[in-house]
Amino acid sequence: QVQLVESGGGLVQAGGSLRLSCTASGSIGRINDMGWHRQAPGKQRELVAHITKEGSTSYADFVKGRFTISRDNAKNTAYLQMNSLKPEDTAVYYCNFKIRDEYLALYNYWGQGTQVTVSS
């Protein structure tokens, strides 16, 4: 079984920064894509940032230039550096990994979510 554990959320003032981490543990074959999503109260979950196993990144328009996604394959970890935070960034942030097992089957895993609150 694979588990994703997130950390790094919290309360920050507008204009501040936070760094989220998400580490996979368990029976991990190969981690393909990694991503961060978020869900604000009353809204649907939305993609924030994505990174391929080759390291190519993509971002939602509302975080471009402010957030940076990265990965450390040796540590099975994804990061989301969030700068210039705005109150509208307040949400629960979830990591998402696509992982191949030893039989090359591809599975989708989610972290438990970490709360990010940005005060004005």
PDB file of C-alpha atoms in Angstrom:
ATOM      1  CA  GLN A   1       0.000   0.000   0.000  1.00  0.00           C
ATOM      2  CA  VAL A   2       1.161   3.535  -0.764  1.00  0.00           C
ATOM      3  CA  GLN A   3       0.609   6.548   1.455  1.00  0.00           C
ATOM      4  CA  LEU A   4       1.138  10.221   0.708  1.00  0.00           C
ATOM      5  CA  VAL A   5       1.844  12.451   3.698  1.00  0.00           C
ATOM      6  CA  GLU A   6       1.653  16.210   3.339  1.00  0.00           C
ATOM      7  CA  SER A   7       3.120  18.911   5.533  1.00  0.00           C
ATOM      8  CA  GLY A   8       3.800  22.622   5.522  1.00  0.00           C
ATOM      9  CA  GLY A   9       0.373  24.197   5.598  1.00  0.00           C
ATOM     10  CA  GLY A  10      -0.617  26.885   8.055  1.00  0.00           C
ATOM     11  CA  LEU A  11      -1.698  30.470   8.574  1.00  0.00           C
ATOM     12  CA  VAL A  12       0.169  33.261   6.838  1.00  0.00           C
ATOM     13  CA  GLN A  13      -0.447  36.929   6.097  1.00  0.00           C
ATOM     14  CA  ALA A  14      -1.088  38.127   2.579  1.00  0.00           C
ATOM     15  CA  GLY A  15       2.196  38.539   0.738  1.00  0.00           C
ATOM     16  CA  GLY A  16       3.841  35.800   2.754  1.00  0.00           C
ATOM     17  CA  SER A  17       5.211  32.415   1.740  1.00  0.00           C
ATOM     18  CA  LEU A  18       4.709  28.768   2.570  1.00  0.00           C
ATOM     19  CA  ARG A  19       6.330  25.569   1.335  1.00  0.00           C
ATOM     20  CA  LEU A  20       4.292  22.402   1.118  1.00  0.00           C
ATOM     21  CA  SER A  21       5.816  18.932   1.000  1.00  0.00           C
ATOM     22  CA  CYS A  22       4.326  15.584   0.042  1.00  0.00           C
ATOM     23  CA  THR A  23       6.204  12.328   0.579  1.00  0.00           C
ATOM     24  CA  ALA A  24       5.204   8.891  -0.648  1.00  0.00           C
ATOM     25  CA  SER A  25       5.929   5.762   1.352  1.00  0.00           C
ATOM     26  CA  GLY A  26       5.101   2.083   1.037  1.00  0.00           C
ATOM     27  CA  SER A  27       5.300  -0.239  -1.943  1.00  0.00           C
ATOM     28  CA  ILE A  28       6.420   2.304  -4.506  1.00  0.00           C
ATOM     29  CA  GLY A  29       7.423   1.218  -7.970  1.00  0.00           C
ATOM     30  CA  ARG A  30       8.015   4.290 -10.078  1.00  0.00           C
ATOM     31  CA  ILE A  31       6.453   7.697  -9.488  1.00  0.00           C
ATOM     32  CA  ASN A  32       5.345   9.295 -12.723  1.00  0.00           C
ATOM     33  CA  ASP A  33       3.527  12.604 -12.556  1.00  0.00           C
ATOM     34  CA  MET A  34       3.097  14.615  -9.374  1.00  0.00           C
ATOM     35  CA  GLY A  35       0.608  17.386  -8.839  1.00  0.00           C
ATOM     36  CA  TRP A  36      -0.902  19.768  -6.353  1.00  0.00           C
ATOM     37  CA  HIS A  37      -4.605  20.571  -6.256  1.00  0.00           C
ATOM     38  CA  ARG A  38      -6.658  22.731  -3.945  1.00  0.00           C
ATOM     39  CA  GLN A  39     -10.230  22.987  -2.786  1.00  0.00           C
ATOM     40  CA  ALA A  40     -11.745  26.062  -1.199  1.00  0.00           C
ATOM     41  CA  PRO A  41     -14.997  25.907   0.775  1.00  0.00           C
ATOM     42  CA  GLY A  42     -17.974  25.581  -1.548  1.00  0.00           C
ATOM     43  CA  LYS A  43     -15.785  25.181  -4.616  1.00  0.00           C
ATOM     44  CA  GLN A  44     -14.614  22.272  -6.720  1.00  0.00           C
ATOM     45  CA  ARG A  45     -11.110  20.870  -6.422  1.00  0.00           C
ATOM     46  CA  GLU A  46      -8.814  22.485  -8.983  1.00  0.00           C
ATOM     47  CA  LEU A  47      -5.361  21.761 -10.337  1.00  0.00           C
ATOM     48  CA  VAL A  48      -2.687  24.167  -9.112  1.00  0.00           C
ATOM     49  CA  ALA A  49       0.570  22.765 -10.499  1.00  0.00           C
ATOM     50  CA  HIS A  50       1.895  19.646 -12.167  1.00  0.00           C
ATOM     51  CA  ILE A  51       5.336  18.128 -12.777  1.00  0.00           C
ATOM     52  CA  THR A  52       6.191  15.163 -14.987  1.00  0.00           C
ATOM     53  CA  LYS A  53       8.759  12.505 -14.171  1.00  0.00           C
ATOM     54  CA  GLU A  54      11.075  14.303 -16.624  1.00  0.00           C
ATOM     55  CA  GLY A  55      10.677  17.515 -14.652  1.00  0.00           C
ATOM     56  CA  SER A  56       8.438  19.490 -16.998  1.00  0.00           C
ATOM     57  CA  THR A  57       6.111  21.789 -15.091  1.00  0.00           C
ATOM     58  CA  SER A  58       2.792  23.473 -15.720  1.00  0.00           C
ATOM     59  CA  TYR A  59       0.711  25.865 -13.621  1.00  0.00           C
ATOM     60  CA  ALA A  60      -2.793  27.189 -13.350  1.00  0.00           C
ATOM     61  CA  ASP A  61      -2.986  30.787 -14.537  1.00  0.00           C
ATOM     62  CA  PHE A  62      -3.946  32.022 -11.072  1.00  0.00           C
ATOM     63  CA  VAL A  63      -0.604  30.902  -9.551  1.00  0.00           C
ATOM     64  CA  LYS A  64       1.820  31.501 -12.427  1.00  0.00           C
ATOM     65  CA  GLY A  65       4.791  33.527 -11.312  1.00  0.00           C
ATOM     66  CA  ARG A  66       3.998  32.983  -7.628  1.00  0.00           C
ATOM     67  CA  PHE A  67       4.103  29.212  -7.047  1.00  0.00           C
ATOM     68  CA  THR A  68       6.829  26.728  -7.969  1.00  0.00           C
ATOM     69  CA  ILE A  69       6.474  22.960  -8.052  1.00  0.00           C
ATOM     70  CA  SER A  70       9.525  20.727  -7.743  1.00  0.00           C
ATOM     71  CA  ARG A  71      10.375  17.131  -6.946  1.00  0.00           C
ATOM     72  CA  ASP A  72      13.109  15.102  -5.311  1.00  0.00           C
ATOM     73  CA  ASN A  73      12.944  11.628  -6.806  1.00  0.00           C
ATOM     74  CA  ALA A  74      15.431  10.192  -4.317  1.00  0.00           C
ATOM     75  CA  LYS A  75      13.101  11.204  -1.495  1.00  0.00           C
ATOM     76  CA  ASN A  76       9.822  10.390  -3.301  1.00  0.00           C
ATOM     77  CA  THR A  77       8.787  13.939  -2.471  1.00  0.00           C
ATOM     78  CA  ALA A  78       7.045  16.800  -4.219  1.00  0.00           C
ATOM     79  CA  TYR A  79       7.210  20.405  -3.086  1.00  0.00           C
ATOM     80  CA  LEU A  80       5.087  23.461  -3.694  1.00  0.00           C
ATOM     81  CA  GLN A  81       6.767  26.770  -2.930  1.00  0.00           C
ATOM     82  CA  MET A  82       4.069  29.413  -2.578  1.00  0.00           C
ATOM     83  CA  ASN A  83       5.104  33.069  -2.613  1.00  0.00           C
ATOM     84  CA  SER A  84       3.116  36.302  -2.669  1.00  0.00           C
ATOM     85  CA  LEU A  85       0.159  34.522  -1.152  1.00  0.00           C
ATOM     86  CA  LYS A  86      -3.276  36.079  -1.468  1.00  0.00           C
ATOM     87  CA  PRO A  87      -6.421  35.560   0.635  1.00  0.00           C
ATOM     88  CA  GLU A  88      -8.002  33.821  -2.365  1.00  0.00           C
ATOM     89  CA  ASP A  89      -5.289  31.137  -2.106  1.00  0.00           C
ATOM     90  CA  THR A  90      -6.954  29.947   1.097  1.00  0.00           C
ATOM     91  CA  ALA A  91      -7.911  26.293   0.603  1.00  0.00           C
ATOM     92  CA  VAL A  92      -7.083  22.728   1.497  1.00  0.00           C
ATOM     93  CA  TYR A  93      -4.155  21.667  -0.672  1.00  0.00           C
ATOM     94  CA  TYR A  94      -3.862  18.059  -1.835  1.00  0.00           C
ATOM     95  CA  CYS A  95      -0.949  16.309  -3.490  1.00  0.00           C
ATOM     96  CA  ASN A  96      -1.560  13.715  -6.168  1.00  0.00           C
ATOM     97  CA  PHE A  97       0.941  11.145  -7.429  1.00  0.00           C
ATOM     98  CA  LYS A  98       0.586   8.706 -10.306  1.00  0.00           C
ATOM     99  CA  ILE A  99       2.616   5.632  -9.398  1.00  0.00           C
ATOM    100  CA  ARG A 100       3.403   2.456 -11.320  1.00  0.00           C
ATOM    101  CA  ASP A 101       3.681  -0.714  -9.307  1.00  0.00           C
ATOM    102  CA  GLU A 102       6.033  -3.637  -9.954  1.00  0.00           C
ATOM    103  CA  TYR A 103       3.625  -4.925 -12.625  1.00  0.00           C
ATOM    104  CA  LEU A 104       3.609  -1.511 -14.357  1.00  0.00           C
ATOM    105  CA  ALA A 105      -0.018  -0.875 -13.467  1.00  0.00           C
ATOM    106  CA  LEU A 106      -0.631   2.843 -12.931  1.00  0.00           C
ATOM    107  CA  TYR A 107      -2.424   4.029  -9.807  1.00  0.00           C
ATOM    108  CA  ASN A 108      -3.569   7.451  -8.643  1.00  0.00           C
ATOM    109  CA  TYR A 109      -2.892   8.424  -5.023  1.00  0.00           C
ATOM    110  CA  TRP A 110      -3.960  11.455  -2.976  1.00  0.00           C
ATOM    111  CA  GLY A 111      -2.594  13.018   0.156  1.00  0.00           C
ATOM    112  CA  GLN A 112      -4.812  13.762   3.136  1.00  0.00           C
ATOM    113  CA  GLY A 113      -4.795  17.494   2.493  1.00  0.00           C
ATOM    114  CA  THR A 114      -3.194  20.369   4.343  1.00  0.00           C
ATOM    115  CA  GLN A 115      -4.935  23.627   5.198  1.00  0.00           C
ATOM    116  CA  VAL A 116      -3.493  26.883   3.900  1.00  0.00           C
ATOM    117  CA  THR A 117      -5.079  30.047   5.265  1.00  0.00           C
ATOM    118  CA  VAL A 118      -4.024  33.487   4.049  1.00  0.00           C
ATOM    119  CA  SER A 119      -5.196  36.449   6.099  1.00  0.00           C
ATOM    120  CA  SER A 120      -5.660  39.905   4.634  1.00  0.00           C
TER     121      SER A 120
END
